[in-house]
CSV table of N, CA and C in Angstrom, one decimal:
chain,number,residue,atom,x,y,z
A,5,MET,N,-18.7,-13.0,0.9
A,5,MET,CA,-17.6,-12.3,0.4
A,5,MET,C,-16.9,-13.1,-0.8
A,6,SER,N,-16.3,-12.4,-1.7
A,6,SER,CA,-15.8,-13.1,-2.9
A,6,SER,C,-14.5,-13.9,-2.5
A,7,LYS,N,-14.1,-14.7,-3.4
A,7,LYS,CA,-12.9,-15.5,-3.3
A,7,LYS,C,-11.7,-14.5,-3.4
A,8,TYR,N,-10.6,-14.9,-2.8
A,8,TYR,CA,-9.4,-14.1,-2.9
A,8,TYR,C,-8.2,-14.9,-3.2
A,9,PHE,N,-7.2,-14.3,-3.8
A,9,PHE,CA,-5.9,-14.9,-4.0
A,9,PHE,C,-5.1,-14.6,-2.7
A,10,GLU,N,-4.4,-15.6,-2.1
A,10,GLU,CA,-3.8,-15.4,-0.8
A,10,GLU,C,-2.3,-15.6,-1.0
A,11,TYR,N,-1.6,-14.6,-0.3
A,11,TYR,CA,-0.1,-14.7,-0.2
A,11,TYR,C,0.2,-14.7,1.3
A,12,LEU,N,0.9,-15.8,1.8
A,12,LEU,CA,1.2,-15.9,3.2
A,12,LEU,C,2.6,-15.4,3.4
A,13,HIS,N,2.7,-14.7,4.6
A,13,HIS,CA,4.0,-14.0,4.9
A,13,HIS,C,4.2,-14.1,6.4
A,14,THR,N,5.4,-14.3,6.8
A,14,THR,CA,5.8,-14.2,8.2
A,14,THR,C,6.7,-13.0,8.4
A,15,VAL,N,6.3,-12.1,9.3
A,15,VAL,CA,7.0,-10.8,9.4
A,15,VAL,C,8.4,-11.1,10.0
A,16,GLY,N,9.4,-10.4,9.5
A,16,GLY,CA,10.8,-10.5,10.0
A,16,GLY,C,11.2,-9.3,10.7
A,17,PHE,N,12.3,-9.4,11.5
A,17,PHE,CA,12.8,-8.2,12.2
A,17,PHE,C,13.1,-7.1,11.2
A,18,GLU,N,13.6,-7.4,10.0
A,18,GLU,CA,14.0,-6.3,9.1
A,18,GLU,C,12.8,-5.5,8.6
A,19,GLU,N,11.6,-5.9,8.9
A,19,GLU,CA,10.4,-5.2,8.5
A,19,GLU,C,9.8,-4.4,9.6
A,20,THR,N,10.5,-4.3,10.8
A,20,THR,CA,10.0,-3.6,11.9
A,20,THR,C,10.9,-2.3,12.1
A,21,ASN,N,10.3,-1.4,12.8
A,21,ASN,CA,11.1,-0.2,13.2
A,21,ASN,C,11.7,-0.3,14.6
A,22,ILE,N,12.3,0.8,15.0
A,22,ILE,CA,13.0,0.8,16.3
A,22,ILE,C,12.0,0.5,17.5
A,23,VAL,N,10.7,0.8,17.3
A,23,VAL,CA,9.7,0.5,18.4
A,23,VAL,C,9.3,-0.9,18.4
A,24,GLY,N,9.5,-1.6,17.2
A,24,GLY,CA,9.2,-3.0,17.2
A,24,GLY,C,8.0,-3.4,16.3
A,25,ASN,N,7.2,-2.4,15.9
A,25,ASN,CA,6.1,-2.7,15.0
A,25,ASN,C,6.5,-2.6,13.5
A,26,VAL,N,5.7,-3.1,12.6
A,26,VAL,CA,6.0,-3.1,11.2
A,26,VAL,C,6.0,-1.7,10.6
A,27,TYR,N,7.1,-1.4,9.9
A,27,TYR,CA,7.2,-0.1,9.3
A,27,TYR,C,6.2,0.0,8.1
A,28,TYR,N,5.5,1.1,7.9
A,28,TYR,CA,4.3,1.2,7.0
A,28,TYR,C,4.7,0.8,5.6
A,29,VAL,N,5.9,1.1,5.1
A,29,VAL,CA,6.2,0.9,3.7
A,29,VAL,C,6.1,-0.6,3.3
A,30,ASN,N,6.3,-1.5,4.3
A,30,ASN,CA,6.2,-2.9,4.0
A,30,ASN,C,4.9,-3.4,3.6
A,31,TYR,N,3.8,-2.7,4.0
A,31,TYR,CA,2.5,-3.1,3.6
A,31,TYR,C,2.4,-2.9,2.0
A,32,LEU,N,3.0,-1.8,1.5
A,32,LEU,CA,3.0,-1.6,0.1
A,32,LEU,C,3.8,-2.6,-0.6
A,33,ARG,N,5.0,-3.0,-0.1
A,33,ARG,CA,5.8,-4.1,-0.6
A,33,ARG,C,5.0,-5.4,-0.7
A,34,TRP,N,4.2,-5.7,0.3
A,34,TRP,CA,3.5,-6.9,0.3
A,34,TRP,C,2.4,-6.9,-0.7
A,35,GLN,N,1.8,-5.7,-1.0
A,35,GLN,CA,0.8,-5.7,-2.1
A,35,GLN,C,1.5,-6.1,-3.4
A,36,GLY,N,2.7,-5.5,-3.7
A,36,GLY,CA,3.4,-5.8,-4.9
A,36,GLY,C,3.8,-7.3,-5.0
A,37,ARG,N,4.2,-7.8,-3.8
A,37,ARG,CA,4.6,-9.3,-3.8
A,37,ARG,C,3.4,-10.2,-4.1
A,38,CYS,N,2.3,-9.8,-3.5
A,38,CYS,CA,1.1,-10.6,-3.7
A,38,CYS,C,0.7,-10.6,-5.2
A,39,ARG,N,0.7,-9.4,-5.8
A,39,ARG,CA,0.4,-9.3,-7.2
A,39,ARG,C,1.4,-10.1,-8.0
A,40,GLU,N,2.6,-10.0,-7.7
A,40,GLU,CA,3.6,-10.8,-8.5
A,40,GLU,C,3.4,-12.3,-8.4
A,41,MET,N,3.1,-12.8,-7.2
A,41,MET,CA,2.8,-14.2,-7.0
A,41,MET,C,1.5,-14.7,-7.7
A,42,PHE,N,0.6,-13.8,-7.7
A,42,PHE,CA,-0.6,-14.0,-8.5
A,42,PHE,C,-0.3,-14.3,-10.0
A,43,LEU,N,0.5,-13.4,-10.5
A,43,LEU,CA,0.9,-13.5,-11.9
A,43,LEU,C,1.6,-14.8,-12.2
A,44,LYS,N,2.6,-15.1,-11.3
A,44,LYS,CA,3.4,-16.3,-11.4
A,44,LYS,C,2.5,-17.6,-11.4
A,45,GLU,N,1.5,-17.6,-10.4
A,45,GLU,CA,0.8,-18.8,-10.2
A,45,GLU,C,-0.5,-18.9,-11.1
A,46,ARG,N,-1.1,-17.8,-11.4
A,46,ARG,CA,-2.4,-17.8,-12.1
A,46,ARG,C,-2.4,-17.3,-13.5
A,47,ALA,N,-1.4,-16.5,-13.8
A,47,ALA,CA,-1.3,-15.9,-15.2
A,47,ALA,C,0.1,-15.8,-15.7
A,48,PRO,N,0.7,-17.0,-15.9
A,48,PRO,CA,2.1,-17.0,-16.4
A,48,PRO,C,2.3,-16.4,-17.8
A,49,GLU,N,1.2,-16.5,-18.6
A,49,GLU,CA,1.3,-15.9,-19.9
A,49,GLU,C,1.5,-14.4,-19.9
A,50,VAL,N,1.0,-13.8,-18.8
A,50,VAL,CA,1.2,-12.3,-18.6
A,50,VAL,C,2.7,-12.0,-18.3
A,51,LEU,N,3.3,-12.9,-17.5
A,51,LEU,CA,4.7,-12.8,-17.2
A,51,LEU,C,5.6,-12.8,-18.5
A,52,ALA,N,5.2,-13.7,-19.4
A,52,ALA,CA,5.9,-13.7,-20.7
A,52,ALA,C,5.7,-12.5,-21.5
A,53,ASP,N,4.4,-11.9,-21.4
A,53,ASP,CA,4.1,-10.7,-22.1
A,53,ASP,C,4.9,-9.5,-21.5
A,54,LEU,N,5.1,-9.5,-20.2
A,54,LEU,CA,5.9,-8.5,-19.6
A,54,LEU,C,7.4,-8.5,-20.1
A,55,GLN,N,7.9,-9.7,-20.5
A,55,GLN,CA,9.2,-9.7,-21.1
A,55,GLN,C,9.2,-9.1,-22.5
A,56,ASP,N,8.1,-9.0,-23.1
A,56,ASP,CA,7.9,-8.4,-24.4
A,56,ASP,C,7.8,-6.9,-24.3
A,57,ASP,N,6.5,-6.4,-24.5
A,57,ASP,CA,6.4,-5.0,-24.4
A,57,ASP,C,5.3,-4.5,-23.5
A,58,LEU,N,4.6,-5.5,-22.8
A,58,LEU,CA,3.6,-5.1,-21.8
A,58,LEU,C,4.2,-4.5,-20.6
A,59,LYS,N,3.6,-3.4,-20.1
A,59,LYS,CA,4.1,-2.8,-18.9
A,59,LYS,C,2.8,-2.6,-18.0
A,60,LEU,N,3.0,-2.9,-16.7
A,60,LEU,CA,2.0,-2.6,-15.7
A,60,LEU,C,2.4,-1.5,-14.8
A,61,PHE,N,1.9,-0.3,-15.0
A,61,PHE,CA,2.2,0.9,-14.3
A,61,PHE,C,1.3,1.0,-13.1
A,62,THR,N,1.9,1.1,-11.9
A,62,THR,CA,1.1,1.3,-10.7
A,62,THR,C,0.8,2.8,-10.6
A,63,LEU,N,-0.4,3.2,-10.6
A,63,LEU,CA,-0.8,4.6,-10.6
A,63,LEU,C,-1.1,5.1,-9.2
A,64,LYS,N,-1.6,4.3,-8.4
A,64,LYS,CA,-2.0,4.7,-7.0
A,64,LYS,C,-2.0,3.5,-6.1
A,65,VAL,N,-1.5,3.7,-4.9
A,65,VAL,CA,-1.6,2.7,-3.8
A,65,VAL,C,-2.1,3.4,-2.6
A,66,GLU,N,-2.8,2.7,-1.8
A,66,GLU,CA,-3.3,3.2,-0.5
A,66,GLU,C,-3.4,2.1,0.5
A,67,CYS,N,-3.3,2.5,1.8
A,67,CYS,CA,-3.4,1.5,2.9
A,67,CYS,C,-4.0,2.1,4.1
A,68,GLU,N,-5.0,1.5,4.7
A,68,GLU,CA,-5.6,2.0,5.9
A,68,GLU,C,-5.3,1.0,7.0
A,69,PHE,N,-4.8,1.5,8.1
A,69,PHE,CA,-4.3,0.6,9.2
A,69,PHE,C,-5.3,0.5,10.4
A,70,PHE,N,-5.5,-0.7,10.9
A,70,PHE,CA,-6.4,-0.9,12.0
A,70,PHE,C,-5.8,-1.4,13.3
A,71,ALA,N,-4.6,-2.1,13.1
A,71,ALA,CA,-3.9,-2.7,14.3
A,71,ALA,C,-2.5,-2.8,13.9
A,72,GLU,N,-1.6,-2.9,15.0
A,72,GLU,CA,-0.2,-3.1,14.7
A,72,GLU,C,0.2,-4.5,14.7
A,73,ILE,N,1.2,-4.8,14.0
A,73,ILE,CA,1.8,-6.2,14.0
A,73,ILE,C,3.3,-6.1,14.2
A,74,THR,N,3.9,-7.2,14.6
A,74,THR,CA,5.3,-7.2,15.0
A,74,THR,C,6.0,-8.4,14.4
A,75,ALA,N,7.3,-8.5,14.6
A,75,ALA,CA,8.1,-9.6,14.1
A,75,ALA,C,7.4,-11.0,14.5
A,76,PHE,N,7.5,-11.9,13.5
A,76,PHE,CA,7.0,-13.2,13.6
A,76,PHE,C,5.5,-13.4,13.6
A,77,ASP,N,4.7,-12.3,13.4
A,77,ASP,CA,3.3,-12.4,13.2
A,77,ASP,C,3.1,-13.1,11.8
A,78,GLU,N,2.2,-14.0,11.7
A,78,GLU,CA,1.8,-14.7,10.5
A,78,GLU,C,0.7,-13.9,9.8
A,79,LEU,N,0.9,-13.6,8.5
A,79,LEU,CA,-0.1,-12.8,7.8
A,79,LEU,C,-0.6,-13.5,6.6
A,80,SER,N,-1.8,-13.2,6.3
A,80,SER,CA,-2.4,-13.6,5.0
A,80,SER,C,-2.8,-12.3,4.3
A,81,ILE,N,-2.1,-12.1,3.1
A,81,ILE,CA,-2.5,-10.9,2.3
A,81,ILE,C,-3.4,-11.4,1.2
A,82,ARG,N,-4.6,-10.9,1.2
A,82,ARG,CA,-5.7,-11.5,0.4
A,82,ARG,C,-6.1,-10.4,-0.7
A,83,MET,N,-5.9,-10.8,-1.9
A,83,MET,CA,-6.1,-9.9,-3.0
A,83,MET,C,-7.4,-10.2,-3.8
A,84,ARG,N,-8.1,-9.2,-4.1
A,84,ARG,CA,-9.3,-9.4,-4.9
A,84,ARG,C,-9.3,-8.3,-6.0
A,85,LEU,N,-10.0,-8.6,-7.1
A,85,LEU,CA,-10.2,-7.6,-8.2
A,85,LEU,C,-11.3,-6.7,-7.8
A,86,GLY,N,-11.0,-5.4,-7.6
A,86,GLY,CA,-12.0,-4.4,-7.2
A,86,GLY,C,-12.7,-3.8,-8.4
A,87,GLU,N,-11.9,-3.6,-9.5
A,87,GLU,CA,-12.5,-3.0,-10.7
A,87,GLU,C,-11.7,-3.4,-11.9
A,88,LEU,N,-12.4,-3.6,-13.0
A,88,LEU,CA,-11.7,-3.9,-14.3
A,88,LEU,C,-12.3,-3.0,-15.3
A,89,ALA,N,-11.4,-2.2,-15.9
A,89,ALA,CA,-11.8,-1.3,-17.0
A,89,ALA,C,-11.0,-1.8,-18.3
A,90,GLN,N,-11.2,-1.1,-19.4
A,90,GLN,CA,-10.5,-1.5,-20.6
A,90,GLN,C,-9.0,-1.5,-20.5
A,91,THR,N,-8.4,-0.5,-19.8
A,91,THR,CA,-6.9,-0.4,-19.8
A,91,THR,C,-6.4,-0.4,-18.3
A,92,GLN,N,-7.3,-0.4,-17.3
A,92,GLN,CA,-6.9,-0.3,-15.9
A,92,GLN,C,-7.6,-1.3,-15.1
A,93,LEU,N,-6.9,-1.6,-13.9
A,93,LEU,CA,-7.4,-2.6,-12.9
A,93,LEU,C,-7.3,-1.9,-11.6
A,94,GLU,N,-8.1,-2.3,-10.7
A,94,GLU,CA,-7.9,-1.9,-9.3
A,94,GLU,C,-8.0,-3.2,-8.4
A,95,PHE,N,-7.0,-3.4,-7.7
A,95,PHE,CA,-6.9,-4.6,-6.7
A,95,PHE,C,-7.2,-4.1,-5.3
A,96,SER,N,-7.9,-4.9,-4.5
A,96,SER,CA,-8.1,-4.6,-3.1
A,96,SER,C,-7.4,-5.7,-2.3
A,97,PHE,N,-6.8,-5.3,-1.2
A,97,PHE,CA,-6.0,-6.1,-0.3
A,97,PHE,C,-6.6,-6.1,1.1
A,98,ASP,N,-6.7,-7.3,1.7
A,98,ASP,CA,-7.0,-7.4,3.1
A,98,ASP,C,-5.7,-8.0,3.8
A,99,TYR,N,-5.2,-7.4,4.8
A,99,TYR,CA,-4.1,-7.9,5.6
A,99,TYR,C,-4.6,-8.5,6.8
A,100,VAL,N,-4.5,-9.8,7.0
A,100,VAL,CA,-5.1,-10.5,8.1
A,100,VAL,C,-4.0,-11.2,8.9
A,101,ARG,N,-4.0,-11.0,10.2
A,101,ARG,CA,-3.1,-11.7,11.1
A,101,ARG,C,-3.8,-13.0,11.4
A,102,LEU,N,-3.0,-14.1,11.2
A,102,LEU,CA,-3.5,-15.4,11.6
A,102,LEU,C,-3.0,-15.8,13.0
A,103,ASP,N,-3.8,-15.8,13.9
A,103,ASP,CA,-3.5,-15.9,15.3
A,103,ASP,C,-3.3,-17.4,15.6
A,104,ALA,N,-2.5,-17.7,16.6
A,104,ALA,CA,-2.1,-19.1,17.0
A,104,ALA,C,-3.4,-19.9,17.4
A,105,ASP,N,-4.4,-19.3,17.9
A,105,ASP,CA,-5.6,-20.0,18.3
A,105,ASP,C,-6.6,-20.2,17.2
A,106,GLY,N,-6.1,-19.9,15.9
A,106,GLY,CA,-7.0,-20.1,14.8
A,106,GLY,C,-7.9,-18.9,14.4
A,107,SER,N,-7.8,-17.9,15.2
A,107,SER,CA,-8.7,-16.7,14.9
A,107,SER,C,-7.9,-15.8,13.9
A,108,GLU,N,-8.6,-14.9,13.3
A,108,GLU,CA,-8.1,-14.0,12.4
A,108,GLU,C,-8.4,-12.6,12.8
A,109,THR,N,-7.5,-11.6,12.5
A,109,THR,CA,-7.7,-10.2,12.8
A,109,THR,C,-7.3,-9.4,11.6
A,110,LEU,N,-8.3,-8.6,11.2
A,110,LEU,CA,-8.0,-7.7,10.0
A,110,LEU,C,-7.2,-6.6,10.6
A,111,ILE,N,-6.0,-6.4,10.0
A,111,ILE,CA,-5.1,-5.4,10.5
A,111,ILE,C,-4.9,-4.2,9.6
A,112,ALA,N,-5.2,-4.4,8.3
A,112,ALA,CA,-5.1,-3.3,7.4
A,112,ALA,C,-5.9,-3.7,6.1
A,113,ARG,N,-6.2,-2.6,5.3
A,113,ARG,CA,-6.9,-2.8,4.1
A,113,ARG,C,-6.2,-1.8,3.1
A,114,GLY,N,-6.0,-2.3,1.9
A,114,GLY,CA,-5.4,-1.5,0.9
A,114,GLY,C,-6.0,-1.6,-0.5
A,115,LYS,N,-5.5,-0.7,-1.4
A,115,LYS,CA,-5.9,-0.7,-2.8
A,115,LYS,C,-4.7,-0.4,-3.7
A,116,GLN,N,-4.8,-0.8,-4.9
A,116,GLN,CA,-3.7,-0.5,-5.9
A,116,GLN,C,-4.4,-0.4,-7.3
A,117,ARG,N,-4.1,0.7,-7.9
A,117,ARG,CA,-4.7,0.9,-9.3
A,117,ARG,C,-3.5,0.8,-10.3
A,118,VAL,N,-3.7,0.0,-11.3
A,118,VAL,CA,-2.7,-0.3,-12.3
A,118,VAL,C,-3.2,0.0,-13.7
A,119,ALA,N,-2.3,0.5,-14.5
A,119,ALA,CA,-2.6,0.8,-15.9
A,119,ALA,C,-1.8,-0.1,-16.8
A,120,CYS,N,-2.4,-0.7,-17.8
A,120,CYS,CA,-1.7,-1.5,-18.8
A,120,CYS,C,-1.2,-0.6,-19.9
A,121,MET,N,0.1,-0.7,-20.3
A,121,MET,CA,0.7,0.1,-21.3
A,121,MET,C,1.5,-0.8,-22.2
A,122,ARG,N,1.7,-0.3,-23.4
A,122,ARG,CA,2.6,-1.1,-24.4
A,122,ARG,C,3.4,-0.1,-25.2
A,123,GLY,N,4.5,-0.5,-25.7
A,123,GLY,CA,5.4,0.3,-26.5
A,123,GLY,C,6.7,0.5,-25.9
A,124,PRO,N,7.6,1.1,-26.6
A,124,PRO,CA,9.0,1.4,-26.1
A,124,PRO,C,8.8,2.5,-25.0
A,125,ASN,N,9.8,2.5,-24.1
A,125,ASN,CA,9.8,3.4,-22.9
A,125,ASN,C,9.5,4.9,-23.2
A,126,THR,N,10.0,5.3,-24.4
A,126,THR,CA,9.7,6.8,-24.7
A,126,THR,C,8.4,7.0,-25.4
A,127,ARG,N,7.7,5.9,-25.8
A,127,ARG,CA,6.4,6.1,-26.5
A,127,ARG,C,5.4,5.1,-26.0
A,128,THR,N,5.3,4.9,-24.7
A,128,THR,CA,4.2,3.9,-24.3
A,128,THR,C,2.9,4.6,-24.4
A,129,SER,N,1.9,3.7,-24.6
A,129,SER,CA,0.5,4.2,-24.7
A,129,SER,C,-0.4,3.1,-24.0
A,130,PRO,N,-1.6,3.6,-23.6
A,130,PRO,CA,-2.5,2.7,-22.9
A,130,PRO,C,-2.8,1.5,-23.8
A,131,ALA,N,-3.0,0.3,-23.2
A,131,ALA,CA,-3.3,-0.9,-23.9
A,131,ALA,C,-4.4,-1.6,-23.1
A,132,ARG,N,-5.2,-2.4,-23.8
A,132,ARG,CA,-6.2,-3.2,-23.2
A,132,ARG,C,-5.6,-4.2,-22.1
A,133,VAL,N,-6.3,-4.5,-21.1
A,133,VAL,CA,-5.9,-5.5,-20.1
A,133,VAL,C,-5.8,-6.8,-20.9
A,134,PRO,N,-4.7,-7.5,-20.8
A,134,PRO,CA,-4.6,-8.7,-21.6
A,134,PRO,C,-5.6,-9.8,-21.2
A,135,GLU,N,-6.1,-10.5,-22.2
A,135,GLU,CA,-7.2,-11.5,-22.0
A,135,GLU,C,-6.8,-12.5,-21.0
A,136,PRO,N,-5.6,-13.1,-21.0
A,136,PRO,CA,-5.2,-14.1,-20.0
A,136,PRO,C,-5.3,-13.5,-18.6
A,137,LEU,N,-5.0,-12.2,-18.4
A,137,LEU,CA,-5.1,-11.6,-17.1
A,137,LEU,C,-6.6,-11.5,-16.7
A,138,VAL,N,-7.4,-11.1,-17.6
A,138,VAL,CA,-8.8,-10.9,-17.4
A,138,VAL,C,-9.4,-12.3,-16.9
A,139,ARG,N,-9.1,-13.3,-17.6
A,139,ARG,CA,-9.5,-14.7,-17.3
A,139,ARG,C,-9.0,-15.1,-15.9
A,140,ALA,N,-7.8,-14.9,-15.6
A,140,ALA,CA,-7.2,-15.3,-14.3
A,140,ALA,C,-7.8,-14.5,-13.2
A,141,LEU,N,-8.3,-13.3,-13.4
A,141,LEU,CA,-8.9,-12.5,-12.3
A,141,LEU,C,-10.3,-12.7,-12.1
A,142,GLU,N,-11.0,-13.3,-13.1
A,142,GLU,CA,-12.5,-13.5,-12.9
A,142,GLU,C,-12.9,-14.1,-11.6
A,143,PRO,N,-12.3,-15.2,-11.1
A,143,PRO,CA,-12.7,-15.8,-9.8
A,143,PRO,C,-12.6,-14.8,-8.6
A,144,TYR,N,-11.8,-13.8,-8.8
A,144,TYR,CA,-11.4,-12.9,-7.6
A,144,TYR,C,-12.2,-11.6,-7.7
A,145,ALA,N,-13.2,-11.4,-8.6
A,145,ALA,CA,-13.9,-10.2,-8.7
A,145,ALA,C,-14.8,-10.0,-7.4
A,146,SER,N,-14.7,-8.8,-6.9
A,146,SER,CA,-15.5,-8.5,-5.7
A,146,SER,C,-16.9,-7.8,-6.0
């Protein structure tokens, strides 16, 4: 299996519902957080470009659930590059519970499709995926 970018997270009470398991929308939040941390750590030039006129529009997200998790579970959100086109990318995510005994349990799997755009908000148009982002993602291609 290919290398992945890893974001570690400990589930908090605020991420659970009245029954005590994690509310589904948090999985999507963790996808976004993992992507943000990737940009911060592996592609800071892209963060500067986002301050200019680059926009990363999320076109589609999905998540398939295999097991429940609860408060204080330790997670590894593992991101890989699933697809790279001229103006779009698709990331894949594995949500893995890190158990106290050292074992790992795959609890969910997700995807996120992103389009690169440039220009003012009223006239954005598709743009090529920035070269610094392409280079940063190369090691994570699946």
